[in-house]
Amino acid sequence: MTKYILKRLGQGLLTVFLTVSTVFILIRLAPGDPAVSYAGPLATTEQLAKVREQFGLDRPVLEQYWIFLQQLFTGNLGTSYSFQAPAMQVVAERMPYTLTLATAAILLTAVIAIPLGVWMARRPDTNRELGVNVLTIAGQSMPDFWTGIMLLTGFAVLIPLFPASGFATWGGLVLPTVTIAILQIALISRMVRREMTSNFAAPYLTVARSRGVGSPALTWRYAMGNSAIPVFTALGTRFAAMLNGVVVVEVVFAWPGVGSLIVRALETRDYPLIQATVLLTSLLAVAVQLVIDLAYPLLDPRVRLGKAAAA
Amino acid sequence: MTVLPQGSEISRRRLLQFGAAAGFLLGTGSMAGCAGPTGLPGPSTLTLALNRSLVSLDNKLNQFDAAVTVQRAVRQGLTAIGPETKPVLVLADRFEMTSPTAWTVRLREGVRYSDGTPVAIEDIATALKMYQQVQGSFVAGFFPEFPTVVPVDDRTFRMESKNPIPILDSLMSMILISPAAKNKPEELQEGVGTGPYVVTKFNRGAGTYSLKRNENYWGPAPKVDNVEVRFLPEESSRVIALRSGEVDVIDSITPDSREQLAGLPGVVLAEASSLRLNQIFYNFRKPSSHPLSDVRVREALSWAVDGEALVKDVLVDSVSEAEGVVPSSLTGFSKTGNYTYDPEKAKATLKSLGVTDLNLKIIWETGEFASDTSVMEALVEMFGNIGVKTQLQQFEPGGNILAWRQGKQGDWDLLGNGFSSPTGLAITMMQGMYAGTAEKEKTRDTYQGYVVPDVQAKIQAASSEVDPVRREQLLATAQKAIWDTWPCAWAFVPKSVLAHQKRVADLSLAPTNSYPLVDVRLEA
């Protein structure tokens, strides 16, 4: 088990390293000059040269990469050009907002999508199931920005129940959470329905039913037990994806998370900030994936990790 | 004894349905329950939503319009740009030119920082040093040279320079004073100031600041207890937040949003002519054989532009046509002429000059001014009407338009651009745009290659003239000389537009697109 964890940790860290290295190269290949963004379009050539020197942008890219690697291992990715503060600190100030939003959205998704998927699986080909199915397809098809604008118009302007933007009060969490959850509920509930339908038709359930096992146990212990891993994996993967910033929703609701931060960092070519955001979010995503992997034996006792699994 | 209703046994299915419903309520309802008020500002709190993140309360680098309102509520300068763009005294109670190269300044008596420490002469000397040490400083670029601070007594000092700086009282409005011991070359995110408000909480990442009344403030006490500053980058979000009553003031409004907000109950629009000039500027790096090098061609092309239509139909009266080479709101402005629309004359003149098959490339950066793309598309049609073909190239912010503007990346003919004068003085803008020299052009540091020695000499003479009357005359002569070179096909002055809730009173929007927070009141 320990060996398995270490191996997965190693793989995760390698993934993070390759990700940040790729980003390092790509942002330097992209057009634009961070010095101009920093000093403004009216800065003189001399001023720009000083800024480039100050930020180390006048050095060869390979040398910059070497410095970046050294910073990477110390956890200090330099000073954000636009914030004039340690880049990791700026990202860390934003991360709690994104974590809060992602956690609320995934909890709401789980609470609604799983019972809804089971409900649909138990009523295949009925009119009610068809109706809900159409709704989930609609939920899956609506773009986030449109859903967000509709919710904003409805529940912040016409009926002012919730704040329109930001996170000044807890009420500010509702509309962005619902916006994200609508799409996720549609995706996860359809997945639960598919998994449960397939399990309901499996021979082991027929045997259990013939032995007199009750309907709730068949549904929740047997069928859901077998569907737990893919459903949990899907929820975890969606959660990890949200940690990278739910960019559109954050922009629509002026949510002060890492999504809107990275948009701004890209606009201003703030290299240290881009790198810090990518590093922190990919570390978190890898951590979430590791937790998902480690939770498998809890969800299904037949699953063994590490040596036992190999045997 | 409680009697349970008969025949209504709860089925497992019902239980599950109930569970799902409860889950939904827990998921949404409980959050709504936690929400309490829907983010509406309290009766003693003024909430501002800025279009750009207020990353600091200093202005060494960061001096976008709306930030000035908040920065000056916490930190102050010796002077400020007051009504009618004239410098007014703030931390100084005397600021006089006592010789061509020296100004005598006296600090206001009893001025203290929010922590109770007095303002010292050393703080001014240190502030000037810190502004010089910032790389790529926005402010430093406006100083022809930084003066030296020479103390005279406890409160009085001289600011001495090698050459006359007759506009030093205006320039010093950009230098915000902090205690010397805590001043650093970087922008200061927190710390003490002499302004009417102090910072109680901030999150630089999210761009939110909480301010409360400074009990040690030397001037009249502010009328609002608390100010919340939020960062809402999307204009639509700011408009919705204002409409829903979530914020009190939003600034830098585009024509589209102004139309949406005009006439809404409870919403008030405030407008002021800005200190910015937006123009369709010619590329002055063309070889002498190129038609654009001929001033007559540049003037003829300007006749193709229907400025009135652009102002009314495209920019929805949110701008006014320029009547000179700087905005009329600037001190030292001189009216030099009007842009006229006469496409037939334009066609005939171009023909008489032998200019046929002219093909122009217009470049600009997204967001340079409101409705920028629509203006450019209208120009394509207007130039097309006189037989001039055009192509547009739009650059995204953060891209490489600077390299194009400097002629290092590609060729172009017209540029959609803007220039602002934070001092409120015409001379500042004239120096930045029209005082290019051959020396500066070597490093491409002129304004689109504009190098006209006669104009530069006139600007130089005006900028070092210490007699205000004579300086005014020299400025007018220089502006006429610039106008005669037809530097742009069209120019306009945008209005600063701000919207606020009706409960916000005494908000006086200045041409700097800022307003003194200390004067603002909240009505019941």
Coordinates of N, CA and C in Angstrom, one line a residue, chain B residues 138-320:
Chain B
F138 N 5.2 54.9 -14.1 CA 4.2 55.7 -14.8 C 4.4 57.2 -14.5
V139 N 4.5 57.4 -13.2 CA 4.6 58.8 -12.7 C 5.9 59.5 -13.1
A140 N 7.0 58.7 -12.9 CA 8.3 59.3 -13.1 C 8.5 59.9 -14.5
G141 N 7.8 59.3 -15.5 CA 7.9 59.7 -16.8 C 7.4 61.2 -17.0
F142 N 6.6 61.7 -16.2 CA 6.0 63.0 -16.3 C 6.9 64.1 -15.7
F143 N 7.9 63.7 -15.0 CA 8.8 64.7 -14.4 C 10.0 64.9 -15.3
P144 N 10.2 66.1 -15.8 CA 11.4 66.4 -16.6 C 12.7 66.1 -15.8
E145 N 12.7 66.4 -14.5 CA 13.7 66.0 -13.5 C 13.1 66.0 -12.1
F146 N 13.7 65.2 -11.3 CA 13.1 65.2 -9.9 C 13.8 66.3 -9.1
P147 N 13.0 67.1 -8.4 CA 13.6 68.2 -7.6 C 14.2 67.6 -6.3
T148 N 15.2 68.4 -5.8 CA 15.8 68.1 -4.5 C 15.1 68.8 -3.4
V149 N 14.9 68.1 -2.2 CA 14.2 68.7 -1.1 C 15.2 69.3 -0.1
V150 N 15.1 70.6 0.1 CA 16.1 71.3 1.0 C 15.3 71.9 2.2
P151 N 15.4 71.3 3.4 CA 14.7 71.8 4.5 C 15.0 73.3 4.9
V152 N 14.0 74.1 5.2 CA 14.3 75.4 5.7 C 14.0 75.5 7.2
D153 N 12.9 75.0 7.6 CA 12.6 74.9 9.0 C 11.8 73.6 9.2
D154 N 11.1 73.5 10.4 CA 10.4 72.2 10.7 C 9.3 71.9 9.7
R155 N 8.7 73.0 9.2 CA 7.6 72.7 8.3 C 7.8 73.2 6.8
T156 N 8.9 74.0 6.7 CA 9.1 74.6 5.3 C 10.3 74.0 4.6
F157 N 10.2 73.9 3.3 CA 11.3 73.3 2.6 C 11.3 73.9 1.2
R158 N 12.4 73.8 0.5 CA 12.5 74.2 -0.9 C 12.6 73.0 -1.8
M159 N 12.0 73.1 -2.9 CA 12.2 72.0 -3.9 C 13.0 72.6 -5.1
E160 N 14.2 72.2 -5.2 CA 15.1 72.9 -6.1 C 15.4 71.9 -7.3
S161 N 15.5 72.6 -8.5 CA 15.8 71.8 -9.7 C 16.9 72.5 -10.5
K162 N 17.5 71.8 -11.5 CA 18.5 72.4 -12.3 C 17.9 73.4 -13.3
N163 N 16.7 72.9 -13.9 CA 16.0 73.7 -14.9 C 14.7 74.1 -14.3
P164 N 14.1 75.2 -14.8 CA 12.8 75.5 -14.2 C 11.7 74.4 -14.5
I165 N 10.9 74.2 -13.4 CA 9.8 73.2 -13.6 C 8.5 74.0 -13.2
P166 N 8.0 74.8 -14.1 CA 6.9 75.7 -13.7 C 5.6 75.0 -13.4
I167 N 5.6 73.7 -13.7 CA 4.3 73.0 -13.4 C 4.5 72.0 -12.2
L168 N 5.5 72.3 -11.4 CA 5.8 71.4 -10.3 C 4.6 71.2 -9.3
D169 N 3.8 72.3 -9.1 CA 2.7 72.1 -8.2 C 1.7 71.1 -8.7
S170 N 1.5 71.0 -10.1 CA 0.6 70.0 -10.6 C 1.3 68.6 -10.6
L171 N 2.5 68.6 -10.9 CA 3.2 67.3 -10.9 C 3.2 66.6 -9.6
M172 N 3.4 67.5 -8.5 CA 3.5 66.9 -7.2 C 2.1 66.3 -6.7
S173 N 1.1 66.6 -7.5 CA -0.2 65.9 -7.1 C -0.2 64.4 -7.3
M174 N 0.8 64.0 -8.1 CA 0.9 62.5 -8.4 C 1.7 61.8 -7.3
I175 N 2.4 62.5 -6.5 CA 3.3 61.9 -5.5 C 2.6 61.8 -4.2
L176 N 2.2 60.5 -3.8 CA 1.5 60.3 -2.5 C 2.5 60.1 -1.4
I177 N 2.2 60.7 -0.3 CA 3.2 60.7 0.8 C 2.9 59.7 1.8
S178 N 4.0 59.0 2.2 CA 3.9 57.9 3.3 C 5.1 58.2 4.3
P179 N 5.0 57.6 5.5 CA 6.1 57.8 6.4 C 7.4 57.3 5.8
A180 N 8.5 58.1 5.9 CA 9.8 57.7 5.3 C 10.2 56.3 5.7
A181 N 10.1 56.0 7.0 CA 10.6 54.7 7.4 C 9.9 53.5 6.8
K182 N 8.7 53.7 6.4 CA 7.9 52.6 5.8 C 7.8 52.6 4.3
N183 N 8.3 53.7 3.7 CA 8.2 53.8 2.3 C 9.2 52.9 1.5
K184 N 8.7 52.3 0.5 CA 9.6 51.3 -0.3 C 9.4 51.6 -1.8
P185 N 10.3 51.2 -2.6 CA 10.2 51.4 -4.0 C 9.0 50.7 -4.6
E186 N 8.5 49.6 -4.0 CA 7.4 48.9 -4.5 C 6.1 49.7 -4.2
E187 N 5.0 49.3 -4.8 CA 3.7 49.9 -4.4 C 3.4 49.4 -3.0
L188 N 2.8 50.3 -2.3 CA 2.4 50.0 -0.9 C 1.0 49.5 -0.8
Q189 N 0.8 48.3 -0.4 CA -0.6 47.7 -0.4 C -1.3 48.2 0.9
E190 N -0.6 48.4 1.9 CA -1.3 48.8 3.1 C -0.4 49.9 3.8
G191 N -0.6 50.1 5.1 CA 0.2 51.1 5.7 C -0.6 52.4 5.9
V192 N 0.0 53.3 6.6 CA -0.7 54.5 7.0 C -0.6 55.6 6.0
G193 N -1.6 56.5 6.1 CA -1.7 57.6 5.2 C -2.3 58.8 5.9
T194 N -2.4 59.9 5.2 CA -3.0 61.1 5.9 C -4.5 61.3 5.5
G195 N -5.0 60.4 4.6 CA -6.3 60.6 4.1 C -7.5 60.4 5.0
P196 N -8.7 60.7 4.6 CA -9.9 60.6 5.5 C -10.3 59.2 5.8
Y197 N -9.7 58.2 5.2 CA -10.0 56.8 5.5 C -8.8 56.0 5.8
V198 N -9.0 54.9 6.6 CA -7.9 54.0 6.8 C -8.4 52.6 6.4
V199 N -7.4 51.8 6.0 CA -7.7 50.4 5.6 C -7.9 49.5 6.8
T200 N -9.0 48.8 6.8 CA -9.2 47.8 7.9 C -9.0 46.4 7.4
K201 N -9.2 46.2 6.2 CA -9.1 44.8 5.6 C -8.9 44.9 4.1
F202 N -8.0 44.0 3.6 CA -7.9 44.0 2.2 C -7.5 42.6 1.7
N203 N -7.9 42.3 0.5 CA -7.5 41.1 -0.2 C -7.0 41.5 -1.5
R204 N -5.7 41.6 -1.7 CA -5.2 42.1 -2.9 C -5.5 41.2 -4.1
G205 N -5.5 39.9 -3.8 CA -5.9 38.9 -4.9 C -7.3 39.1 -5.4
A206 N -8.2 39.3 -4.5 CA -9.6 39.5 -5.0 C -9.9 41.0 -5.3
G207 N -9.0 41.9 -4.9 CA -9.2 43.3 -5.2 C -10.2 43.9 -4.3
T208 N -10.4 43.4 -3.1 CA -11.4 44.0 -2.2 C -10.7 44.7 -1.1
Y209 N -11.2 45.9 -0.8 CA -10.7 46.7 0.3 C -11.8 47.2 1.2
S210 N -11.6 47.2 2.5 CA -12.5 47.8 3.4 C -11.9 49.0 4.1
L211 N -12.6 50.1 4.0 CA -12.0 51.3 4.6 C -13.0 51.8 5.7
K212 N -12.4 52.4 6.7 CA -13.3 53.1 7.7 C -12.7 54.5 7.9
R213 N -13.6 55.3 8.5 CA -13.3 56.7 8.8 C -12.0 56.8 9.6
N214 N -11.1 57.7 9.2 CA -9.9 58.0 9.9 C -10.2 59.0 11.0
E215 N -10.1 58.5 12.2 CA -10.5 59.4 13.4 C -9.5 60.5 13.6
N216 N -8.2 60.3 13.0 CA -7.2 61.4 13.2 C -7.1 62.3 12.0
Y217 N -8.1 62.2 11.1 CA -8.1 63.0 9.9 C -8.0 64.5 10.2
W218 N -7.1 65.2 9.5 CA -6.8 66.6 9.8 C -7.9 67.5 9.2
G219 N -8.6 67.1 8.2 CA -9.6 67.9 7.6 C -11.0 67.6 8.1
P220 N -12.1 68.2 7.4 CA -13.4 67.9 7.8 C -13.7 66.4 7.7
A221 N -14.4 65.9 8.8 CA -14.6 64.4 8.9 C -15.4 63.9 7.7
P222 N -15.1 62.7 7.2 CA -15.9 62.2 6.1 C -17.3 61.9 6.6
K223 N -18.2 61.9 5.7 CA -19.7 61.8 6.1 C -20.1 60.3 6.0
V224 N -19.4 59.5 5.4 CA -19.7 58.0 5.4 C -18.8 57.3 6.3
D225 N -19.3 56.4 7.1 CA -18.5 55.7 8.1 C -17.5 54.7 7.4
N226 N -18.1 53.9 6.5 CA -17.3 52.8 5.9 C -17.4 52.8 4.4
V227 N -16.4 52.3 3.7 CA -16.4 52.2 2.3 C -15.9 50.8 1.9
E228 N -16.6 50.1 1.1 CA -16.2 48.8 0.6 C -15.8 49.0 -0.8
V229 N -14.7 48.5 -1.2 CA -14.2 48.6 -2.6 C -14.2 47.2 -3.2
R230 N -14.9 47.0 -4.3 CA -14.9 45.7 -4.9 C -14.4 45.8 -6.3
F231 N -14.0 44.7 -6.9 CA -13.4 44.6 -8.2 C -14.4 43.8 -9.1
L232 N -15.0 44.4 -10.0 CA -15.9 43.7 -10.9 C -15.5 44.0 -12.3
P233 N -14.6 43.1 -12.9 CA -14.0 43.5 -14.2 C -15.0 43.6 -15.4
E234 N -16.1 42.7 -15.3 CA -17.0 42.7 -16.4 C -18.0 43.9 -16.3
E235 N -18.2 44.6 -17.3 CA -19.1 45.8 -17.2 C -20.5 45.3 -16.9
S236 N -20.9 44.2 -17.6 CA -22.3 43.7 -17.4 C -22.5 43.4 -15.9
S237 N -21.5 42.8 -15.3 CA -21.6 42.4 -13.9 C -21.8 43.7 -13.0
R238 N -21.0 44.8 -13.4 CA -21.1 46.0 -12.6 C -22.5 46.6 -12.8
V239 N -23.0 46.5 -14.0 CA -24.4 47.1 -14.3 C -25.4 46.3 -13.5
I240 N -25.3 45.0 -13.5 CA -26.3 44.2 -12.8 C -26.2 44.5 -11.3
A241 N -25.0 44.6 -10.8 CA -24.8 44.8 -9.4 C -25.4 46.2 -8.9
L242 N -25.3 47.2 -9.8 CA -25.9 48.5 -9.5 C -27.4 48.4 -9.6
R243 N -27.9 47.7 -10.6 CA -29.3 47.6 -10.8 C -30.0 46.9 -9.6
S244 N -29.3 45.9 -9.1 CA -29.8 45.1 -8.0 C -29.6 45.8 -6.7
G245 N -28.9 46.9 -6.7 CA -28.7 47.6 -5.4 C -27.6 47.1 -4.6
E246 N -26.8 46.2 -5.2 CA -25.7 45.6 -4.5 C -24.5 46.5 -4.3
V247 N -24.3 47.4 -5.3 CA -23.2 48.4 -5.1 C -23.8 49.8 -5.3
D248 N -23.1 50.7 -4.8 CA -23.6 52.1 -4.9 C -23.1 52.9 -6.1
V249 N -21.9 52.6 -6.5 CA -21.3 53.4 -7.5 C -20.5 52.5 -8.5
I250 N -20.7 52.7 -9.8 CA -19.9 52.0 -10.8 C -19.3 53.1 -11.7
D251 N -18.1 52.9 -12.2 CA -17.5 53.9 -13.0 C -17.1 53.4 -14.4
S252 N -16.6 54.4 -15.2 CA -16.0 54.0 -16.5 C -17.1 53.3 -17.3
I253 N -18.2 53.9 -17.5 CA -19.3 53.2 -18.2 C -19.3 53.5 -19.7
T254 N -19.5 52.5 -20.5 CA -19.5 52.6 -21.9 C -20.9 53.1 -22.4
P255 N -20.9 53.6 -23.6 CA -22.2 54.1 -24.2 C -23.3 53.1 -24.0
D256 N -23.0 51.8 -24.3 CA -24.1 50.8 -24.3 C -24.7 50.7 -22.9
S257 N -23.9 50.7 -21.9 CA -24.4 50.6 -20.5 C -25.1 51.9 -20.1
R258 N -24.6 53.0 -20.6 CA -25.2 54.2 -20.2 C -26.6 54.3 -20.7
E259 N -26.8 53.7 -21.9 CA -28.2 53.7 -22.4 C -29.1 52.8 -21.6
Q260 N -28.5 51.7 -21.1 CA -29.3 50.7 -20.3 C -29.7 51.4 -19.0
L261 N -28.8 52.2 -18.4 CA -29.0 52.7 -17.1 C -29.8 54.0 -17.1
A262 N -29.7 54.7 -18.2 CA -30.4 56.0 -18.3 C -31.9 55.9 -18.0
G263 N -32.4 56.7 -17.1 CA -33.8 56.7 -16.8 C -34.3 55.6 -15.9
L264 N -33.4 54.7 -15.4 CA -33.8 53.7 -14.4 C -34.1 54.4 -13.1
P265 N -35.2 54.0 -12.5 CA -35.5 54.6 -11.2 C -34.4 54.3 -10.2
G266 N -34.0 55.3 -9.4 CA -33.0 55.0 -8.3 C -31.6 55.1 -8.8
V267 N -31.4 55.2 -10.1 CA -30.0 55.3 -10.6 C -29.7 56.7 -11.2
V268 N -28.6 57.2 -10.9 CA -28.2 58.6 -11.4 C -26.9 58.4 -12.2
L269 N -26.9 59.1 -13.3 CA -25.7 59.1 -14.1 C -25.0 60.5 -13.9
A270 N -23.7 60.4 -13.8 CA -22.9 61.6 -13.7 C -21.8 61.6 -14.8
E271 N -21.6 62.8 -15.4 CA -20.7 62.8 -16.6 C -19.7 64.0 -16.4
A272 N -18.5 63.8 -16.9 CA -17.5 64.9 -16.9 C -16.7 64.7 -18.1
S273 N -16.3 65.8 -18.7 CA -15.4 65.7 -19.9 C -14.0 65.2 -19.3
S274 N -13.4 64.3 -20.0 CA -12.2 63.6 -19.4 C -10.9 64.4 -19.8
L275 N -9.8 63.9 -19.3 CA -8.5 64.4 -19.6 C -7.8 63.7 -20.7
R276 N -8.6 62.9 -21.4 CA -8.1 62.0 -22.4 C -8.4 62.4 -23.8
L277 N -7.5 62.2 -24.7 CA -7.8 62.5 -26.1 C -7.6 61.2 -26.8
N278 N -8.7 60.8 -27.6 CA -8.6 59.6 -28.4 C -8.4 60.1 -29.9
Q279 N -7.6 59.5 -30.6 CA -7.4 59.9 -32.0 C -7.1 58.8 -32.9
I280 N -7.3 59.1 -34.2 CA -7.0 58.2 -35.3 C -5.7 58.9 -35.9
F281 N -4.6 58.4 -35.3 CA -3.3 59.1 -35.5 C -2.6 58.5 -36.7
Y282 N -1.9 59.4 -37.5 CA -1.2 58.9 -38.7 C 0.2 58.4 -38.3
N283 N 0.7 57.5 -39.1 CA 2.0 57.0 -38.9 C 3.0 58.0 -39.5
F284 N 3.8 58.6 -38.7 CA 4.7 59.6 -39.1 C 6.1 59.0 -39.5
R285 N 6.2 57.7 -39.6 CA 7.4 57.1 -40.1 C 7.4 56.8 -41.5
K286 N 6.5 57.3 -42.3 CA 6.4 57.0 -43.7 C 7.5 57.7 -44.5
P287 N 8.0 57.1 -45.5 CA 9.1 57.7 -46.3 C 8.5 59.0 -47.0
S288 N 9.3 59.9 -47.4 CA 8.8 61.2 -47.9 C 8.0 61.0 -49.2
S289 N 8.2 59.9 -49.9 CA 7.5 59.7 -51.1 C 6.1 59.2 -50.9
H290 N 5.8 58.8 -49.6 CA 4.5 58.2 -49.3 C 3.4 59.3 -49.2
P291 N 2.2 59.1 -49.8 CA 1.2 60.2 -49.7 C 1.0 60.7 -48.3
L292 N 1.1 59.9 -47.3 CA 0.8 60.3 -45.9 C 1.8 61.3 -45.4
S293 N 2.9 61.4 -46.1 CA 4.0 62.4 -45.6 C 3.6 63.8 -46.0
D294 N 2.6 63.9 -46.9 CA 2.1 65.2 -47.4 C 1.0 65.7 -46.5
V295 N 1.2 66.8 -45.8 CA 0.2 67.3 -44.9 C -1.2 67.5 -45.6
R296 N -1.1 67.8 -46.9 CA -2.4 68.1 -47.6 C -3.2 66.8 -47.7
V297 N -2.5 65.7 -47.9 CA -3.2 64.4 -48.0 C -3.8 64.1 -46.6
R298 N -3.1 64.3 -45.6 CA -3.6 64.0 -44.2 C -4.8 64.8 -43.9
E299 N -4.8 66.1 -44.4 CA -6.0 67.0 -44.1 C -7.1 66.5 -45.0
A300 N -6.8 66.2 -46.2 CA -7.9 65.7 -47.1 C -8.6 64.4 -46.6
L301 N -7.8 63.6 -46.0 CA -8.4 62.3 -45.5 C -9.3 62.6 -44.3
S302 N -9.0 63.7 -43.6 CA -9.8 64.0 -42.4 C -11.2 64.4 -42.8
W303 N -11.3 65.0 -44.1 CA -12.6 65.4 -44.6 C -13.5 64.2 -44.8
A304 N -13.0 63.0 -44.9 CA -13.8 61.9 -45.2 C -14.5 61.4 -44.0
V305 N -14.0 61.8 -42.8 CA -14.6 61.3 -41.5 C -15.8 62.1 -41.1
D306 N -16.9 61.5 -41.0 CA -18.1 62.1 -40.6 C -18.2 62.1 -39.0
G307 N -17.5 63.0 -38.4 CA -17.3 63.0 -37.0 C -18.7 63.1 -36.2
E308 N -19.6 63.9 -36.8 CA -20.9 64.1 -36.1 C -21.6 62.7 -36.1
A309 N -21.6 62.0 -37.2 CA -22.3 60.7 -37.2 C -21.6 59.7 -36.2
L310 N -20.3 59.8 -36.2 CA -19.6 58.9 -35.2 C -20.0 59.2 -33.8
V311 N -20.1 60.5 -33.5 CA -20.4 60.9 -32.1 C -21.8 60.5 -31.8
K312 N -22.8 60.7 -32.7 CA -24.2 60.5 -32.4 C -24.6 59.0 -32.6
D313 N -24.2 58.4 -33.7 CA -24.7 57.0 -34.0 C -23.8 55.9 -33.4
V314 N -22.5 56.1 -33.4 CA -21.7 55.0 -32.9 C -21.3 55.2 -31.4
L315 N -21.0 56.4 -31.1 CA -20.5 56.6 -29.7 C -21.6 57.2 -28.8
V316 N -22.9 57.3 -29.4 CA -24.1 57.6 -28.6 C -23.9 58.8 -27.7
D317 N -23.3 59.9 -28.2 CA -23.1 61.1 -27.5 C -22.3 61.0 -26.2
S318 N -21.4 59.9 -26.2 CA -20.6 59.8 -25.0 C -19.3 60.4 -25.2
V319 N -19.1 61.1 -26.3 CA -17.8 61.8 -26.6 C -18.1 63.1 -27.2
S320 N -17.1 64.0 -27.3 CA -17.3 65.2 -28.1 C -16.1 65.3 -29.0

